[in-house]
Amino acid sequence: MFDGLTAETLARMQFAFTISFHIIFPAFSIGLASYLAVLNGLWLRTRDDTYLTLFNYWKKIFAVAFGMGVVSGIVMSYQFGTNWSVFSDKTGPVLGPLMAYEVLSAFFLEAGFLGIMLFGRERVGDKLHMFATAMVAFGTLMSATWILSVNSWMQTPAGYSINELGQFVPEDWWQIVFNPSFPYRLVHMVLAAYLTVALVVGGVGGLHLLRDCEDGPARRMFSMAMWMLIVVAPMQILAGDFHGINTLEHQPAKVMAMEGHYESHPHGAPLILFGIPNAEEKRVDYAIEIPQLSSLILKHKWGAPLDGLDTIPKEDQPPVAIVFFSFRIMVGLGFAMLGLGAWSLYRRVRGRLFEDRWLHRAAIAMGPMGFVAVLAGWITTEVGRQPFTVYGLLRTSDSLAPVAAPAVAASLLAFIVVYFFIFGAGTFYLLRMMNAPAGKPDPELKDGPIRTAGITPIAQTHPDTMAGE
């Protein structure tokens, strides 16, 4: 299956495969933890049982997604010591402490309060339970902060020096953590997580409204999700604009690939809406473009000059086609989210938010699109950084461990089989949970722990058996 592929290509495929599975779960957990905190706070404030019903409904889904995210993250981290041990050796003095801080300050916070959030309301009281829920939400945001700091440093390294062994060593931790692209990436990712959850909640609400437009919890979750879309989608588009300008400053080759600019445009660059990149001819075939608009977006000036990939050495250019298409998928879905939010606002004003069946169908169709947008954005970011792991300083080819291609191929095949079995089953279970109406659990889904085999309730134990013991 993988004949003819190098160890580097296979290692990159393996990391891309595992991280693609992993990233969707933290993105979902970050947004859903904040949503749970809002639901719990609204219930405490209003004592409206609908909020409590929704909290209990979504907390079970959160618990399963959180567990799947932890498992997928642990597997991914092992690859730093196997396939990418040279990268780990060279960047460890900088990235190692940041990863440790994520575990110590964020993951421990989430894990420590998760049990109280899931099972402790009646044991600790409403106020402490609310505090635990807020801490879980805060922990997910802290986790995103540390991980985005790590990734951003790889994109825009700062605050380091290189020792005689070729290792990156810290000089200024403030510059390392708050490197030039970090604030833009953090905001962009957190907003993406909120949009992802808004689409999932809206899709689930739309599904149950199609079945019963008088379903109270479904109406509440659908309304909240649509409000989130109309508020956050414009913020995300604005954040994306700032992020793009920052990327142009620090990673111009990535922006050139995103825009499909093989050639420089000294008198203003067009915005290519769609086309097919032609790597051999160094052009975009069948391009549909708007003159000067790329210059206006990236430099906020009509006719501003923009450099192209002809100014970048060939060996330093990223793969254009992948970055070009993934960027358009991400942006296209972003505007689709804005459109869905605007549609819902129009129907809300008209008093038909819960009766518009086509709106509900559209919400269902858009339900998984947040995950697709997150993956497309991640592909744009990571492939656009190539051929470097630490941008401009450490090449991917120089980061690889001395591993043989057959060994990497075997582990990749094992990952594919195991991941699709385990995470396929987990995803199926999540969908089953979402298919059950809030407040009316599916009788086939067990709500609570299952008794361990071999343990028999005392009330059902035969007296003669007890006497014989």
PDB file of N, CA and C in Angstrom, residues 47-98:
ATOM      1  N   ARG A  47     -33.336  29.467  37.535  1.00  0.00           N
ATOM      2  CA  ARG A  47     -33.986  28.240  38.004  1.00  0.00           C
ATOM      3  C   ARG A  47     -34.972  27.705  36.963  1.00  0.00           C
ATOM      4  N   ASP A  48     -34.688  27.997  35.712  1.00  0.00           N
ATOM      5  CA  ASP A  48     -35.471  27.447  34.611  1.00  0.00           C
ATOM      6  C   ASP A  48     -34.952  26.035  34.339  1.00  0.00           C
ATOM      7  N   ASP A  49     -35.800  25.031  34.528  1.00  0.00           N
ATOM      8  CA  ASP A  49     -35.362  23.645  34.419  1.00  0.00           C
ATOM      9  C   ASP A  49     -34.898  23.266  33.016  1.00  0.00           C
ATOM     10  N   THR A  50     -35.255  24.049  32.018  1.00  0.00           N
ATOM     11  CA  THR A  50     -34.793  23.756  30.663  1.00  0.00           C
ATOM     12  C   THR A  50     -33.272  23.845  30.577  1.00  0.00           C
ATOM     13  N   TYR A  51     -32.700  24.834  31.248  1.00  0.00           N
ATOM     14  CA  TYR A  51     -31.241  24.965  31.247  1.00  0.00           C
ATOM     15  C   TYR A  51     -30.585  23.776  31.940  1.00  0.00           C
ATOM     16  N   LEU A  52     -31.183  23.300  33.038  1.00  0.00           N
ATOM     17  CA  LEU A  52     -30.628  22.146  33.749  1.00  0.00           C
ATOM     18  C   LEU A  52     -30.733  20.895  32.885  1.00  0.00           C
ATOM     19  N   THR A  53     -31.842  20.761  32.185  1.00  0.00           N
ATOM     20  CA  THR A  53     -32.010  19.617  31.281  1.00  0.00           C
ATOM     21  C   THR A  53     -30.939  19.618  30.196  1.00  0.00           C
ATOM     22  N   LEU A  54     -30.690  20.777  29.625  1.00  0.00           N
ATOM     23  CA  LEU A  54     -29.675  20.880  28.579  1.00  0.00           C
ATOM     24  C   LEU A  54     -28.278  20.645  29.148  1.00  0.00           C
ATOM     25  N   PHE A  55     -28.030  21.131  30.360  1.00  0.00           N
ATOM     26  CA  PHE A  55     -26.725  20.903  30.984  1.00  0.00           C
ATOM     27  C   PHE A  55     -26.481  19.414  31.166  1.00  0.00           C
ATOM     28  N   ASN A  56     -27.455  18.710  31.711  1.00  0.00           N
ATOM     29  CA  ASN A  56     -27.296  17.273  31.944  1.00  0.00           C
ATOM     30  C   ASN A  56     -27.178  16.507  30.628  1.00  0.00           C
ATOM     31  N   TYR A  57     -27.825  17.002  29.593  1.00  0.00           N
ATOM     32  CA  TYR A  57     -27.773  16.365  28.277  1.00  0.00           C
ATOM     33  C   TYR A  57     -26.385  16.498  27.653  1.00  0.00           C
ATOM     34  N   TRP A  58     -25.856  17.717  27.642  1.00  0.00           N
ATOM     35  CA  TRP A  58     -24.586  17.969  26.961  1.00  0.00           C
ATOM     36  C   TRP A  58     -23.372  17.577  27.798  1.00  0.00           C
ATOM     37  N   LYS A  59     -23.516  17.467  29.116  1.00  0.00           N
ATOM     38  CA  LYS A  59     -22.348  17.097  29.923  1.00  0.00           C
ATOM     39  C   LYS A  59     -21.945  15.653  29.654  1.00  0.00           C
ATOM     40  N   LYS A  60     -22.903  14.785  29.353  1.00  0.00           N
ATOM     41  CA  LYS A  60     -22.573  13.401  29.018  1.00  0.00           C
ATOM     42  C   LYS A  60     -21.818  13.333  27.691  1.00  0.00           C
ATOM     43  N   ILE A  61     -22.260  14.127  26.741  1.00  0.00           N
ATOM     44  CA  ILE A  61     -21.583  14.186  25.444  1.00  0.00           C
ATOM     45  C   ILE A  61     -20.176  14.741  25.627  1.00  0.00           C
ATOM     46  N   PHE A  62     -20.045  15.764  26.483  1.00  0.00           N
ATOM     47  CA  PHE A  62     -18.731  16.337  26.761  1.00  0.00           C
ATOM     48  C   PHE A  62     -17.800  15.290  27.366  1.00  0.00           C
ATOM     49  N   ALA A  63     -18.296  14.489  28.286  1.00  0.00           N
ATOM     50  CA  ALA A  63     -17.446  13.501  28.961  1.00  0.00           C
ATOM     51  C   ALA A  63     -16.867  12.507  27.963  1.00  0.00           C
ATOM     52  N   VAL A  64     -17.686  12.047  27.026  1.00  0.00           N
ATOM     53  CA  VAL A  64     -17.205  11.087  26.028  1.00  0.00           C
ATOM     54  C   VAL A  64     -16.190  11.749  25.096  1.00  0.00           C
ATOM     55  N   ALA A  65     -16.502  12.950  24.617  1.00  0.00           N
ATOM     56  CA  ALA A  65     -15.591  13.657  23.706  1.00  0.00           C
ATOM     57  C   ALA A  65     -14.279  13.994  24.400  1.00  0.00           C
ATOM     58  N   PHE A  66     -14.344  14.377  25.680  1.00  0.00           N
ATOM     59  CA  PHE A  66     -13.127  14.697  26.438  1.00  0.00           C
ATOM     60  C   PHE A  66     -12.232  13.466  26.550  1.00  0.00           C
ATOM     61  N   GLY A  67     -12.817  12.326  26.859  1.00  0.00           N
ATOM     62  CA  GLY A  67     -12.037  11.098  26.962  1.00  0.00           C
ATOM     63  C   GLY A  67     -11.389  10.717  25.643  1.00  0.00           C
ATOM     64  N   MET A  68     -12.113  10.865  24.542  1.00  0.00           N
ATOM     65  CA  MET A  68     -11.552  10.544  23.230  1.00  0.00           C
ATOM     66  C   MET A  68     -10.417  11.504  22.876  1.00  0.00           C
ATOM     67  N   GLY A  69     -10.538  12.761  23.282  1.00  0.00           N
ATOM     68  CA  GLY A  69      -9.470  13.725  23.030  1.00  0.00           C
ATOM     69  C   GLY A  69      -8.210  13.395  23.798  1.00  0.00           C
ATOM     70  N   VAL A  70      -8.358  12.952  25.055  1.00  0.00           N
ATOM     71  CA  VAL A  70      -7.197  12.591  25.865  1.00  0.00           C
ATOM     72  C   VAL A  70      -6.465  11.409  25.251  1.00  0.00           C
ATOM     73  N   VAL A  71      -7.208  10.378  24.859  1.00  0.00           N
ATOM     74  CA  VAL A  71      -6.593   9.181  24.287  1.00  0.00           C
ATOM     75  C   VAL A  71      -5.853   9.508  22.993  1.00  0.00           C
ATOM     76  N   SER A  72      -6.496  10.265  22.114  1.00  0.00           N
ATOM     77  CA  SER A  72      -5.863  10.597  20.831  1.00  0.00           C
ATOM     78  C   SER A  72      -4.650  11.496  21.030  1.00  0.00           C
ATOM     79  N   GLY A  73      -4.662  12.343  22.044  1.00  0.00           N
ATOM     80  CA  GLY A  73      -3.519  13.218  22.309  1.00  0.00           C
ATOM     81  C   GLY A  73      -2.316  12.471  22.841  1.00  0.00           C
ATOM     82  N   ILE A  74      -2.558  11.464  23.700  1.00  0.00           N
ATOM     83  CA  ILE A  74      -1.450  10.682  24.244  1.00  0.00           C
ATOM     84  C   ILE A  74      -0.738   9.930  23.123  1.00  0.00           C
ATOM     85  N   VAL A  75      -1.509   9.337  22.232  1.00  0.00           N
ATOM     86  CA  VAL A  75      -0.908   8.595  21.124  1.00  0.00           C
ATOM     87  C   VAL A  75      -0.067   9.524  20.256  1.00  0.00           C
ATOM     88  N   MET A  76      -0.573  10.713  19.994  1.00  0.00           N
ATOM     89  CA  MET A  76       0.136  11.646  19.126  1.00  0.00           C
ATOM     90  C   MET A  76       1.468  12.079  19.741  1.00  0.00           C
ATOM     91  N   SER A  77       1.493  12.272  21.040  1.00  0.00           N
ATOM     92  CA  SER A  77       2.709  12.769  21.680  1.00  0.00           C
ATOM     93  C   SER A  77       3.855  11.778  21.604  1.00  0.00           C
ATOM     94  N   TYR A  78       3.562  10.478  21.525  1.00  0.00           N
ATOM     95  CA  TYR A  78       4.625   9.483  21.440  1.00  0.00           C
ATOM     96  C   TYR A  78       5.448   9.629  20.164  1.00  0.00           C
ATOM     97  N   GLN A  79       4.842  10.177  19.130  1.00  0.00           N
ATOM     98  CA  GLN A  79       5.561  10.289  17.861  1.00  0.00           C
ATOM     99  C   GLN A  79       6.737  11.269  17.952  1.00  0.00           C
ATOM    100  N   PHE A  80       6.690  12.193  18.909  1.00  0.00           N
ATOM    101  CA  PHE A  80       7.833  13.087  19.092  1.00  0.00           C
ATOM    102  C   PHE A  80       9.094  12.314  19.493  1.00  0.00           C
ATOM    103  N   GLY A  81       8.924  11.190  20.157  1.00  0.00           N
ATOM    104  CA  GLY A  81      10.075  10.404  20.576  1.00  0.00           C
ATOM    105  C   GLY A  81      10.403   9.263  19.642  1.00  0.00           C
ATOM    106  N   THR A  82       9.542   8.997  18.673  1.00  0.00           N
ATOM    107  CA  THR A  82       9.800   7.905  17.726  1.00  0.00           C
ATOM    108  C   THR A  82      10.180   8.470  16.362  1.00  0.00           C
ATOM    109  N   ASN A  83       9.190   8.924  15.617  1.00  0.00           N
ATOM    110  CA  ASN A  83       9.457   9.397  14.257  1.00  0.00           C
ATOM    111  C   ASN A  83      10.188  10.734  14.213  1.00  0.00           C
ATOM    112  N   TRP A  84      10.033  11.565  15.257  1.00  0.00           N
ATOM    113  CA  TRP A  84      10.568  12.935  15.210  1.00  0.00           C
ATOM    114  C   TRP A  84      11.487  13.224  16.384  1.00  0.00           C
ATOM    115  N   SER A  85      12.332  12.265  16.721  1.00  0.00           N
ATOM    116  CA  SER A  85      13.202  12.427  17.887  1.00  0.00           C
ATOM    117  C   SER A  85      14.258  13.514  17.675  1.00  0.00           C
ATOM    118  N   VAL A  86      14.691  13.737  16.431  1.00  0.00           N
ATOM    119  CA  VAL A  86      15.658  14.807  16.176  1.00  0.00           C
ATOM    120  C   VAL A  86      15.011  16.164  16.425  1.00  0.00           C
ATOM    121  N   PHE A  87      13.769  16.312  15.987  1.00  0.00           N
ATOM    122  CA  PHE A  87      13.017  17.546  16.269  1.00  0.00           C
ATOM    123  C   PHE A  87      12.893  17.755  17.775  1.00  0.00           C
ATOM    124  N   SER A  88      12.569  16.694  18.499  1.00  0.00           N
ATOM    125  CA  SER A  88      12.415  16.795  19.958  1.00  0.00           C
ATOM    126  C   SER A  88      13.723  17.189  20.622  1.00  0.00           C
ATOM    127  N   ASP A  89      14.831  16.628  20.134  1.00  0.00           N
ATOM    128  CA  ASP A  89      16.130  16.951  20.716  1.00  0.00           C
ATOM    129  C   ASP A  89      16.486  18.417  20.500  1.00  0.00           C
ATOM    130  N   LYS A  90      16.225  18.926  19.304  1.00  0.00           N
ATOM    131  CA  LYS A  90      16.629  20.295  18.981  1.00  0.00           C
ATOM    132  C   LYS A  90      15.706  21.343  19.590  1.00  0.00           C
ATOM    133  N   THR A  91      14.430  21.048  19.691  1.00  0.00           N
ATOM    134  CA  THR A  91      13.476  22.051  20.200  1.00  0.00           C
ATOM    135  C   THR A  91      13.068  21.783  21.647  1.00  0.00           C
ATOM    136  N   GLY A  92      13.487  20.655  22.214  1.00  0.00           N
ATOM    137  CA  GLY A  92      13.055  20.282  23.558  1.00  0.00           C
ATOM    138  C   GLY A  92      13.292  21.325  24.633  1.00  0.00           C
ATOM    139  N   PRO A  93      14.447  22.001  24.656  1.00  0.00           N
ATOM    140  CA  PRO A  93      14.668  23.003  25.712  1.00  0.00           C
ATOM    141  C   PRO A  93      13.644  24.141  25.697  1.00  0.00           C
ATOM    142  N   VAL A  94      13.054  24.407  24.546  1.00  0.00           N
ATOM    143  CA  VAL A  94      12.041  25.464  24.452  1.00  0.00           C
ATOM    144  C   VAL A  94      10.638  24.892  24.576  1.00  0.00           C
ATOM    145  N   LEU A  95      10.329  23.852  23.776  1.00  0.00           N
ATOM    146  CA  LEU A  95       8.961  23.351  23.711  1.00  0.00           C
ATOM    147  C   LEU A  95       8.617  22.403  24.859  1.00  0.00           C
ATOM    148  N   GLY A  96       9.621  21.702  25.395  1.00  0.00           N
ATOM    149  CA  GLY A  96       9.355  20.769  26.487  1.00  0.00           C
ATOM    150  C   GLY A  96       8.704  21.426  27.694  1.00  0.00           C
ATOM    151  N   PRO A  97       9.254  22.525  28.215  1.00  0.00           N
ATOM    152  CA  PRO A  97       8.606  23.182  29.357  1.00  0.00           C
ATOM    153  C   PRO A  97       7.194  23.685  29.045  1.00  0.00           C
ATOM    154  N   LEU A  98       6.971  24.176  27.835  1.00  0.00           N
ATOM    155  CA  LEU A  98       5.636  24.666  27.495  1.00  0.00           C
ATOM    156  C   LEU A  98       4.618  23.527  27.514  1.00  0.00           C
TER     157      LEU A  98
END
